[in-house]
PDB file of C-alpha atoms in Angstrom:
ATOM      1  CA  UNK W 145     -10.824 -13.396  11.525  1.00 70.00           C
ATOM      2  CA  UNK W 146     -11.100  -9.684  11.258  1.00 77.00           C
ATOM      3  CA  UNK W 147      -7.668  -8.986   9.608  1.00 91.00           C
ATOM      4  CA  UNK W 148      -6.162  -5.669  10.035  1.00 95.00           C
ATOM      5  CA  UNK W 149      -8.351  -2.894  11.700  1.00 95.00           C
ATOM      6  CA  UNK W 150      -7.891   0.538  12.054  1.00 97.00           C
ATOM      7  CA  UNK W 151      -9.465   3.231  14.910  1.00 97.00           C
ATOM      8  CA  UNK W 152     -10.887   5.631  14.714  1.00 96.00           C
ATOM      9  CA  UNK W 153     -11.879   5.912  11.146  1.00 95.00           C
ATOM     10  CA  UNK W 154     -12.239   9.932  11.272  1.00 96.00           C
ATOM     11  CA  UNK W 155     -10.661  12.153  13.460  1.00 96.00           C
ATOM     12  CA  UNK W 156     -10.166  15.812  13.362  1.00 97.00           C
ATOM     13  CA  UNK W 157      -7.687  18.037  15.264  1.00 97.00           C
ATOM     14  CA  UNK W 158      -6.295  21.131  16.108  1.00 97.00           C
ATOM     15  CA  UNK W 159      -2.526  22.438  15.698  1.00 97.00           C
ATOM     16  CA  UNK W 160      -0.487  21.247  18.382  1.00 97.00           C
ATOM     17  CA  UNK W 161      -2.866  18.638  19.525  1.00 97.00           C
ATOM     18  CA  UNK W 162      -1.669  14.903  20.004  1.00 96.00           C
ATOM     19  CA  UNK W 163      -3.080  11.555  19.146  1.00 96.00           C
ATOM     20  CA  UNK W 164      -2.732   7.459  18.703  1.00 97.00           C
ATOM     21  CA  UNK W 165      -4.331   5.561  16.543  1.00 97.00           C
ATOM     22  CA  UNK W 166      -4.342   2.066  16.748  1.00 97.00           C
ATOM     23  CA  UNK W 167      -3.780  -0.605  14.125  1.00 97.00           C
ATOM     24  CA  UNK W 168      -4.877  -4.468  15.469  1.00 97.00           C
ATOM     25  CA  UNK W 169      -4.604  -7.589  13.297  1.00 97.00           C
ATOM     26  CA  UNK W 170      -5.506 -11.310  14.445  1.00 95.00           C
ATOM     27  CA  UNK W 171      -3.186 -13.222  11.857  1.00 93.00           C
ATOM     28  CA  UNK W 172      -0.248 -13.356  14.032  1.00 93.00           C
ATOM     29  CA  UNK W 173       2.163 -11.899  11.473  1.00 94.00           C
ATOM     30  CA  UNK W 174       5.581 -10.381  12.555  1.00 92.00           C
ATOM     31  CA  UNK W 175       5.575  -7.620  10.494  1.00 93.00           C
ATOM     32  CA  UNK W 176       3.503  -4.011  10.610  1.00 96.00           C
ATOM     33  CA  UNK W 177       3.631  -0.794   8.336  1.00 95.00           C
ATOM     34  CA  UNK W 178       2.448   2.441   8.820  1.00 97.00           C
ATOM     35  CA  UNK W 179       1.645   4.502   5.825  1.00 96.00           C
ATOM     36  CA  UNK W 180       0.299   7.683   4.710  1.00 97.00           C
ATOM     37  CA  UNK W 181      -1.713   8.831   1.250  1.00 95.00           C
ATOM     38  CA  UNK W 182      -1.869  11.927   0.066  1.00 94.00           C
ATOM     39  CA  UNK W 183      -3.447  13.421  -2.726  1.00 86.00           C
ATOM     40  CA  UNK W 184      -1.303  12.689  -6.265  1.00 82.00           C
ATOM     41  CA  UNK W 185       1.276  10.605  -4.232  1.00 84.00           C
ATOM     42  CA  UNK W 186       1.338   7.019  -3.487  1.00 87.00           C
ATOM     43  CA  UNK W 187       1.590   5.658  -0.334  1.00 93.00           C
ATOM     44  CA  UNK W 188       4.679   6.277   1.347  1.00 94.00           C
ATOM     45  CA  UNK W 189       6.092   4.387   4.858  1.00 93.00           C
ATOM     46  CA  UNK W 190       6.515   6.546   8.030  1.00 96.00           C
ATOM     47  CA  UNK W 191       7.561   3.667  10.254  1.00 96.00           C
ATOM     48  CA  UNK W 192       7.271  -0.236  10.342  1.00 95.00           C
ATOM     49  CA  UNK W 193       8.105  -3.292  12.939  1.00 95.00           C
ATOM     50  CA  UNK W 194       9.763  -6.827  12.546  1.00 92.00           C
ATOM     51  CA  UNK W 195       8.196  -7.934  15.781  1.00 93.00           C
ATOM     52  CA  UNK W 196       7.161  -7.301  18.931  1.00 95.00           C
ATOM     53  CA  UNK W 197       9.011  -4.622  21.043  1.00 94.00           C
ATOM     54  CA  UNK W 198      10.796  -3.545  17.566  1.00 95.00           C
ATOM     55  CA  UNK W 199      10.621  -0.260  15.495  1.00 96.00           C
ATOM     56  CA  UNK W 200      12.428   1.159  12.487  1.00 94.00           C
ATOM     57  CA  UNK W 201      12.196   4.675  10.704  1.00 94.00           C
ATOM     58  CA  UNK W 202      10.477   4.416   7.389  1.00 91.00           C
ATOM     59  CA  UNK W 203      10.849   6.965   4.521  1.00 89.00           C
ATOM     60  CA  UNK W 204       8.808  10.424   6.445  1.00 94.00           C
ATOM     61  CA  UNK W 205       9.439   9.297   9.835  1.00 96.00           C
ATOM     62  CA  UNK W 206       9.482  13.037  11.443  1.00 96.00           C
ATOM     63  CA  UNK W 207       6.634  13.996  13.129  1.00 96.00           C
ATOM     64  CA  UNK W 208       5.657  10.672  14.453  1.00 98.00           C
ATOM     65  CA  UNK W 209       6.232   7.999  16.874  1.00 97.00           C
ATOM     66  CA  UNK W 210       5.041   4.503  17.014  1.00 97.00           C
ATOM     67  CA  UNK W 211       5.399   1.273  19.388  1.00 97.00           C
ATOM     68  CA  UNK W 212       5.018  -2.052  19.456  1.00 97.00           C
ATOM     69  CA  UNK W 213       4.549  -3.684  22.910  1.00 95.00           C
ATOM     70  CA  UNK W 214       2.319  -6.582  21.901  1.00 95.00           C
ATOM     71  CA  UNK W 215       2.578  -8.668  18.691  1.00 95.00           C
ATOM     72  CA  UNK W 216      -1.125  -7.808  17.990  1.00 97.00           C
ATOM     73  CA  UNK W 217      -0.952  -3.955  17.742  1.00 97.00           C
ATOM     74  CA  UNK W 218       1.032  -0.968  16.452  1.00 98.00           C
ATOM     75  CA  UNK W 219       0.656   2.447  17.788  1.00 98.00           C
ATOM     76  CA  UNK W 220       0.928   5.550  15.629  1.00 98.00           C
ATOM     77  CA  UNK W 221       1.736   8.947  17.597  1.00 98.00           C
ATOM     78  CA  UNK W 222       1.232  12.273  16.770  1.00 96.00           C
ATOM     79  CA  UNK W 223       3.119  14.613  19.734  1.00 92.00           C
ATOM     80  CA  UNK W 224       1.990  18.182  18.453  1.00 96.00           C
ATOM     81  CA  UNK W 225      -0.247  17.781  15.318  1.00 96.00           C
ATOM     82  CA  UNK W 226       0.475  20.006  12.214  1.00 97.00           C
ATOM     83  CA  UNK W 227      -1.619  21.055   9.342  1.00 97.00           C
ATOM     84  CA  UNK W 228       0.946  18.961   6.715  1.00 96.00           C
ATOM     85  CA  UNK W 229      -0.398  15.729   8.892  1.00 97.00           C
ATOM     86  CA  UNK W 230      -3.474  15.821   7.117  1.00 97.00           C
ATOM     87  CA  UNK W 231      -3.833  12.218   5.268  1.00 97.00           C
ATOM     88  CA  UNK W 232      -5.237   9.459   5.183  1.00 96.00           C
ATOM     89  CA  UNK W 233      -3.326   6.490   7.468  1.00 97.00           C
ATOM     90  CA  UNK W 234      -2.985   3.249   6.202  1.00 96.00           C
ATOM     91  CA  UNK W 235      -2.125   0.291   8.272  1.00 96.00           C
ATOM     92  CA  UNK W 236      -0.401  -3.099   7.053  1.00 94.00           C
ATOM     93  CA  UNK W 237       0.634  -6.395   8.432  1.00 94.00           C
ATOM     94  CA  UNK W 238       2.823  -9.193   6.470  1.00 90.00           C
ATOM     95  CA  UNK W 239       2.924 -12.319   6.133  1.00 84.00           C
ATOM     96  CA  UNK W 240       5.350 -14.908   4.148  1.00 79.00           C
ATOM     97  CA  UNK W 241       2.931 -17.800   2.361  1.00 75.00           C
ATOM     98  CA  UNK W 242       4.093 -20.062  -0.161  1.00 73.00           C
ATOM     99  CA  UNK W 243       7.570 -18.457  -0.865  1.00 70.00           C
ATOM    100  CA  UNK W 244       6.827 -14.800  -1.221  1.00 71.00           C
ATOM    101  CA  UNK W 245       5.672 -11.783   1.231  1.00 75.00           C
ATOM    102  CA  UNK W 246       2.041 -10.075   0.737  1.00 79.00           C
ATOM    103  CA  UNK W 247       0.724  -7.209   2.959  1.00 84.00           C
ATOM    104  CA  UNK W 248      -2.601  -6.828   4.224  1.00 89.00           C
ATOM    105  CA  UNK W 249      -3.784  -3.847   5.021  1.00 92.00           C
ATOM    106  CA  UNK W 250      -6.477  -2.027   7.022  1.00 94.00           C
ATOM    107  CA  UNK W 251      -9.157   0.313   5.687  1.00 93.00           C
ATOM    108  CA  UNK W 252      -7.480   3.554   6.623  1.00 95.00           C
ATOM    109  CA  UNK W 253      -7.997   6.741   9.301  1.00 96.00           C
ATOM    110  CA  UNK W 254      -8.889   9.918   7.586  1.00 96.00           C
ATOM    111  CA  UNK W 255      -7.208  13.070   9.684  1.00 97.00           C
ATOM    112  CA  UNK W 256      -7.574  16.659   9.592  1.00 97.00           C
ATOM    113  CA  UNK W 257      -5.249  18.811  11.183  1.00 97.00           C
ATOM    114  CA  UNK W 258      -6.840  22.750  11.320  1.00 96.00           C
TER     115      UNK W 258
ATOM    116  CA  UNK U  93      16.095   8.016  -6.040  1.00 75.00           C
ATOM    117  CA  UNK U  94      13.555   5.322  -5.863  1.00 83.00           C
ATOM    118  CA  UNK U  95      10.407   5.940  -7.890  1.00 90.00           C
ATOM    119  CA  UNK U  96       7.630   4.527  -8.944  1.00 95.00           C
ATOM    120  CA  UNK U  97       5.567   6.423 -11.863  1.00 96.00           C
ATOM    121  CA  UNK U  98       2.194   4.690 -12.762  1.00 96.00           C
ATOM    122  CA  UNK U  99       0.775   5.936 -16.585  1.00 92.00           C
ATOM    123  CA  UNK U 100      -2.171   7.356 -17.323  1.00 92.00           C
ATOM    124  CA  UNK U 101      -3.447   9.107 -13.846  1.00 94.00           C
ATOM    125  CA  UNK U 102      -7.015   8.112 -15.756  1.00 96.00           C
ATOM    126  CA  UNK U 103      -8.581   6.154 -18.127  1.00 96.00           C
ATOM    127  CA  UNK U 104     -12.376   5.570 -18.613  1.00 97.00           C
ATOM    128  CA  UNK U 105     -13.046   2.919 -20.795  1.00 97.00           C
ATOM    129  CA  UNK U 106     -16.708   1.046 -21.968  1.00 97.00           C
ATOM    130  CA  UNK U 107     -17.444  -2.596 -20.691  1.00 97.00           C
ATOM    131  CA  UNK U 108     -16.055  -5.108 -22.556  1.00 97.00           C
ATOM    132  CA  UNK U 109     -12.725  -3.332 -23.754  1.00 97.00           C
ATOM    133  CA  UNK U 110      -9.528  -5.172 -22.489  1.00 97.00           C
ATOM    134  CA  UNK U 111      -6.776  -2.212 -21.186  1.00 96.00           C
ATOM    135  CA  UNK U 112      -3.149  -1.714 -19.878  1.00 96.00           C
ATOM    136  CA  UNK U 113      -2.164   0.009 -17.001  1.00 97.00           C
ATOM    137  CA  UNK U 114       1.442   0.968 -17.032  1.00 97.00           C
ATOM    138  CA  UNK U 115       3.940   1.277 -14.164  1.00 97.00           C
ATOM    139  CA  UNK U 116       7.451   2.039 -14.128  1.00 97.00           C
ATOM    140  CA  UNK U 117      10.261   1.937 -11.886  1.00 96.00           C
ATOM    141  CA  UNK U 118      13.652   4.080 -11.320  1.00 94.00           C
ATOM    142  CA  UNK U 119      15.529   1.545  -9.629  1.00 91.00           C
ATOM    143  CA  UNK U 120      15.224  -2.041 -11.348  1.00 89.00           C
ATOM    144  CA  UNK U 121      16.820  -3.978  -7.890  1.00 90.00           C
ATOM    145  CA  UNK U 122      13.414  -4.531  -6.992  1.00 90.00           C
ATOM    146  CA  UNK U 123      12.908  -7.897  -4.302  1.00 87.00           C
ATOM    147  CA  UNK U 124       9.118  -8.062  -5.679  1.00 89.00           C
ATOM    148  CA  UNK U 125       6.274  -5.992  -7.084  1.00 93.00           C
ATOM    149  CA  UNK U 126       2.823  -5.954  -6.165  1.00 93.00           C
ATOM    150  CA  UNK U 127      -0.646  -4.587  -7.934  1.00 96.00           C
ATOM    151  CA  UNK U 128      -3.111  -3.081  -5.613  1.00 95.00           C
ATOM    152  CA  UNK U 129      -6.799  -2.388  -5.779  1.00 96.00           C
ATOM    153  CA  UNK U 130      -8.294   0.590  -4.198  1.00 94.00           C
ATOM    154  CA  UNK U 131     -12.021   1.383  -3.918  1.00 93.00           C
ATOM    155  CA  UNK U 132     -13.032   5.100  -2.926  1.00 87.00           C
ATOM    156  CA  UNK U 133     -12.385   5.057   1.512  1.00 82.00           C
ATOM    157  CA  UNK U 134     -11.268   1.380   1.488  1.00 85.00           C
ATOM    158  CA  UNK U 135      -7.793   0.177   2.211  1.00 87.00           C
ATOM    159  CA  UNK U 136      -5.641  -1.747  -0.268  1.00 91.00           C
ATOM    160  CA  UNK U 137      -6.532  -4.878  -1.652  1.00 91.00           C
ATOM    161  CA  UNK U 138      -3.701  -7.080  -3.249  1.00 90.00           C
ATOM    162  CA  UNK U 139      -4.483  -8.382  -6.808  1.00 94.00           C
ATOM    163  CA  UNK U 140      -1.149  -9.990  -8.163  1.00 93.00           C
ATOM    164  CA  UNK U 141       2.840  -9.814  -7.076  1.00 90.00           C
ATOM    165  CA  UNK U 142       5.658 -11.242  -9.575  1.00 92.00           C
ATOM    166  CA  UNK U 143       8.452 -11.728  -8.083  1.00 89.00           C
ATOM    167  CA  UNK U 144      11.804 -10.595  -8.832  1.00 90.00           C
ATOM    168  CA  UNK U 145      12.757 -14.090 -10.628  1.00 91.00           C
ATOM    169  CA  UNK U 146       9.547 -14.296 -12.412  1.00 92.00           C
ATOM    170  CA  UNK U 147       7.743 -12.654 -15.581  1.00 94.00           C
ATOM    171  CA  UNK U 148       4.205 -12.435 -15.352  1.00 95.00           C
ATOM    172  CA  UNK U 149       1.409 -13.635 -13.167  1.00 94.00           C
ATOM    173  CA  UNK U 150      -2.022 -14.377 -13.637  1.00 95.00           C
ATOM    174  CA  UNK U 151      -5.583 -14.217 -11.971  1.00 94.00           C
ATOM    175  CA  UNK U 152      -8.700 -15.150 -13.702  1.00 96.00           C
ATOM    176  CA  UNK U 153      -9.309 -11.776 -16.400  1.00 97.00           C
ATOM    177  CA  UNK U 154      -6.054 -10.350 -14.495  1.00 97.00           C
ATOM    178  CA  UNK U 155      -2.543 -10.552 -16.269  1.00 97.00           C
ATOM    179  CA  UNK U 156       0.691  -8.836 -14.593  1.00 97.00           C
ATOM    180  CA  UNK U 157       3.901  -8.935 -16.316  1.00 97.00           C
ATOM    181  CA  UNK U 158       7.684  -7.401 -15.347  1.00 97.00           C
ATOM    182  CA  UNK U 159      10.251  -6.630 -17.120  1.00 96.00           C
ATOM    183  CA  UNK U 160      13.235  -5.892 -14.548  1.00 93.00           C
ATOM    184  CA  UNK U 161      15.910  -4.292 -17.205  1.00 92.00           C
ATOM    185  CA  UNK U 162      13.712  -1.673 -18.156  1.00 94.00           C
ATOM    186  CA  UNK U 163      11.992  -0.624 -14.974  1.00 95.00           C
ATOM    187  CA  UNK U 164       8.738  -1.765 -16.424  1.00 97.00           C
ATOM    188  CA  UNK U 165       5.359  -3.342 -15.481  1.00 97.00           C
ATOM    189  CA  UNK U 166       1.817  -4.031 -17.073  1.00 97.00           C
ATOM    190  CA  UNK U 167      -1.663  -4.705 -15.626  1.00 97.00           C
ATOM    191  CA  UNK U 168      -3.456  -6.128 -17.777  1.00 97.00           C
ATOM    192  CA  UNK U 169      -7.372  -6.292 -17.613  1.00 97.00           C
ATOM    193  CA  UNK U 170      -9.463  -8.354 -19.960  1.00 98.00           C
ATOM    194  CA  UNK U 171     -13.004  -8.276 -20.940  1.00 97.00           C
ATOM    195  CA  UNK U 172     -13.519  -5.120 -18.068  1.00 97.00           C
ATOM    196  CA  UNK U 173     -17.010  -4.792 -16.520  1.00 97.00           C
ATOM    197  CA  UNK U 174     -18.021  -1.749 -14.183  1.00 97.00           C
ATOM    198  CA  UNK U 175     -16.868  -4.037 -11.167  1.00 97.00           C
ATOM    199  CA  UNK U 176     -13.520  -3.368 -12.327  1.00 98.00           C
ATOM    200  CA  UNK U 177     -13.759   0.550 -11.863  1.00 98.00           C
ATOM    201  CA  UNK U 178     -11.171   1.497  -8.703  1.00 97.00           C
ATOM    202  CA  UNK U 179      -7.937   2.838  -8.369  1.00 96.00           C
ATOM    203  CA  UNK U 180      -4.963   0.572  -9.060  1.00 97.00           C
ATOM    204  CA  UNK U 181      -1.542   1.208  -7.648  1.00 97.00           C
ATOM    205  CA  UNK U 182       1.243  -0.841  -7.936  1.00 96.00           C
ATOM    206  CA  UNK U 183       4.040  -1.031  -5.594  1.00 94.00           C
ATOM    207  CA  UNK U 184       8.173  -1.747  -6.054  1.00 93.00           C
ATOM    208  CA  UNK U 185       9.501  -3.427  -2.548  1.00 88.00           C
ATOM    209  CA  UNK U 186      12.738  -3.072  -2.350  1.00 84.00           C
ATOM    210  CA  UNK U 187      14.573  -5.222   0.161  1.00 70.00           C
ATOM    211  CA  UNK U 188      11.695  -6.617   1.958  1.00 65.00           C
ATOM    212  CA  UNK U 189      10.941  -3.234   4.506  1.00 71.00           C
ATOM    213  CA  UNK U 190      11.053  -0.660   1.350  1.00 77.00           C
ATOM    214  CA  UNK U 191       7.830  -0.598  -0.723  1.00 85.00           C
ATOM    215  CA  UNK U 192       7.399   2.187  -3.023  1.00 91.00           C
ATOM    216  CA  UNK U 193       4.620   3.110  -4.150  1.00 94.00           C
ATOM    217  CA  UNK U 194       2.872   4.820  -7.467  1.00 95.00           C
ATOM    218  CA  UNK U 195       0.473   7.598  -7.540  1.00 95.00           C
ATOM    219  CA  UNK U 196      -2.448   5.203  -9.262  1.00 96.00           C
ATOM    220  CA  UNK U 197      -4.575   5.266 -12.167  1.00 97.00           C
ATOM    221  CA  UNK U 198      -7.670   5.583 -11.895  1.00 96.00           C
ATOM    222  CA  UNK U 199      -9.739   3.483 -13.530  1.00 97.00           C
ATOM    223  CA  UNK U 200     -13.373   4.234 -14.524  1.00 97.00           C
ATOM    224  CA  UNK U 201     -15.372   1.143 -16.587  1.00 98.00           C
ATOM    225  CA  UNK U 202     -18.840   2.731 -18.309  1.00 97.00           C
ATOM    226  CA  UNK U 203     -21.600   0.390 -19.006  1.00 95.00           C
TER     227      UNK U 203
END
């Protein structure tokens, strides 16, 4: 049981450029987050799923797209990469256990837009 | 606004002392909230959630309590040891999608 994972773990890029990064978990839970941490700021949702084939807008969705097509993964897009994009990426699954929701999460993509 | 403040940014303390880390809360309709661990390039680690209904919650030298009315929450730590040095951050969800989150403290335990 690997839990939530996270690739890559590092990735640097250049204005403009685009990129995915993938978030897998293996607990068949419905529900997946996408975060990001900045310095001085807590984590704060860019977009999250109820299920499979579902998305919503979190609360700094701009700048990003995301998909769900299997239960097991959620994609996180950058289209044109821009130097306030620079974070670390958290991703989180959920699960409901013994009458209350806890999140999970993976150990987190550091990215560097130049 | 929703906001979630988390008092002191830092506290270094020496093993043994027992400590509160403070959290507070703008909007008090809160579903749950949830303490977080952090260790330096590691993802989140869950340590306690109260919910909405409840008071406090406990986990071996761990002791959370909520106060709803006043927007307020307490981590307790007793006893800490150096194991215990990480950043906590605790987390308001607000109707099951909408977890926000603090800035942290972060804590530093000397031996």
């Amino acid at each position: 049981n690997a839990g939530v994972t996270q690739t890559p773990k590092f990735r640097v890029l250049k204005t403009g450029q685009s990129m995915t990064l993938l978030c897998a978990q293996d607990m068949n839970h419905e529900y997946m987050y996408w975060y990001r941490q900045d310095p001085g700021m807590g984590l704060r949702l860019i977009h999250y799923s109820v299920g499979e084939g579902t998305t919503a807008k979190g609360e700094v969705p701009d700048g990003y797209n995301v998909s769900r097509l299997k239960k097991q993964n959620f994609l996180l897009g950058l289209e044109s990469a821009a130097p306030s994009q620079t974070s670390v990426y958290f991703c989180a699954s959920r699960r409901y256990f013994g009458g209350r929701y806890e999140q999970y999460f993976g150990p987190g993509t550091r990215l560097t837009v130049t | 606004k929703q906001e979630v403040t988390q008092i002191p940014a830092a506290l270094s303390v020496p093993e043994g002392e027992n400590l509160v880390l403070n959290c507070s809360f703008t909007d008090s309709a809160i579903y749950n909230l949830q303490w977080f661990r952090q260790d330096p390039g590691k993802g989140l680690t869950s340590l306690l959630l109260i919910q909405s209904s409840q008071r406090e919650q406990t986990s071996g030298r761990l002791n959370a309590s909520l106060d709803k009315s006043s927007g307020r929450s307490t981590l307790y730590i007793a006893a800490s040891q150096p194991g215990d040095s990480a950043t906590y951050l605790c987390a308001a969800n607000y109707n099951n999608n909408d977890m926000r989150f603090g800035a942290g403290t972060r804590l530093t335990v000397k031996p």
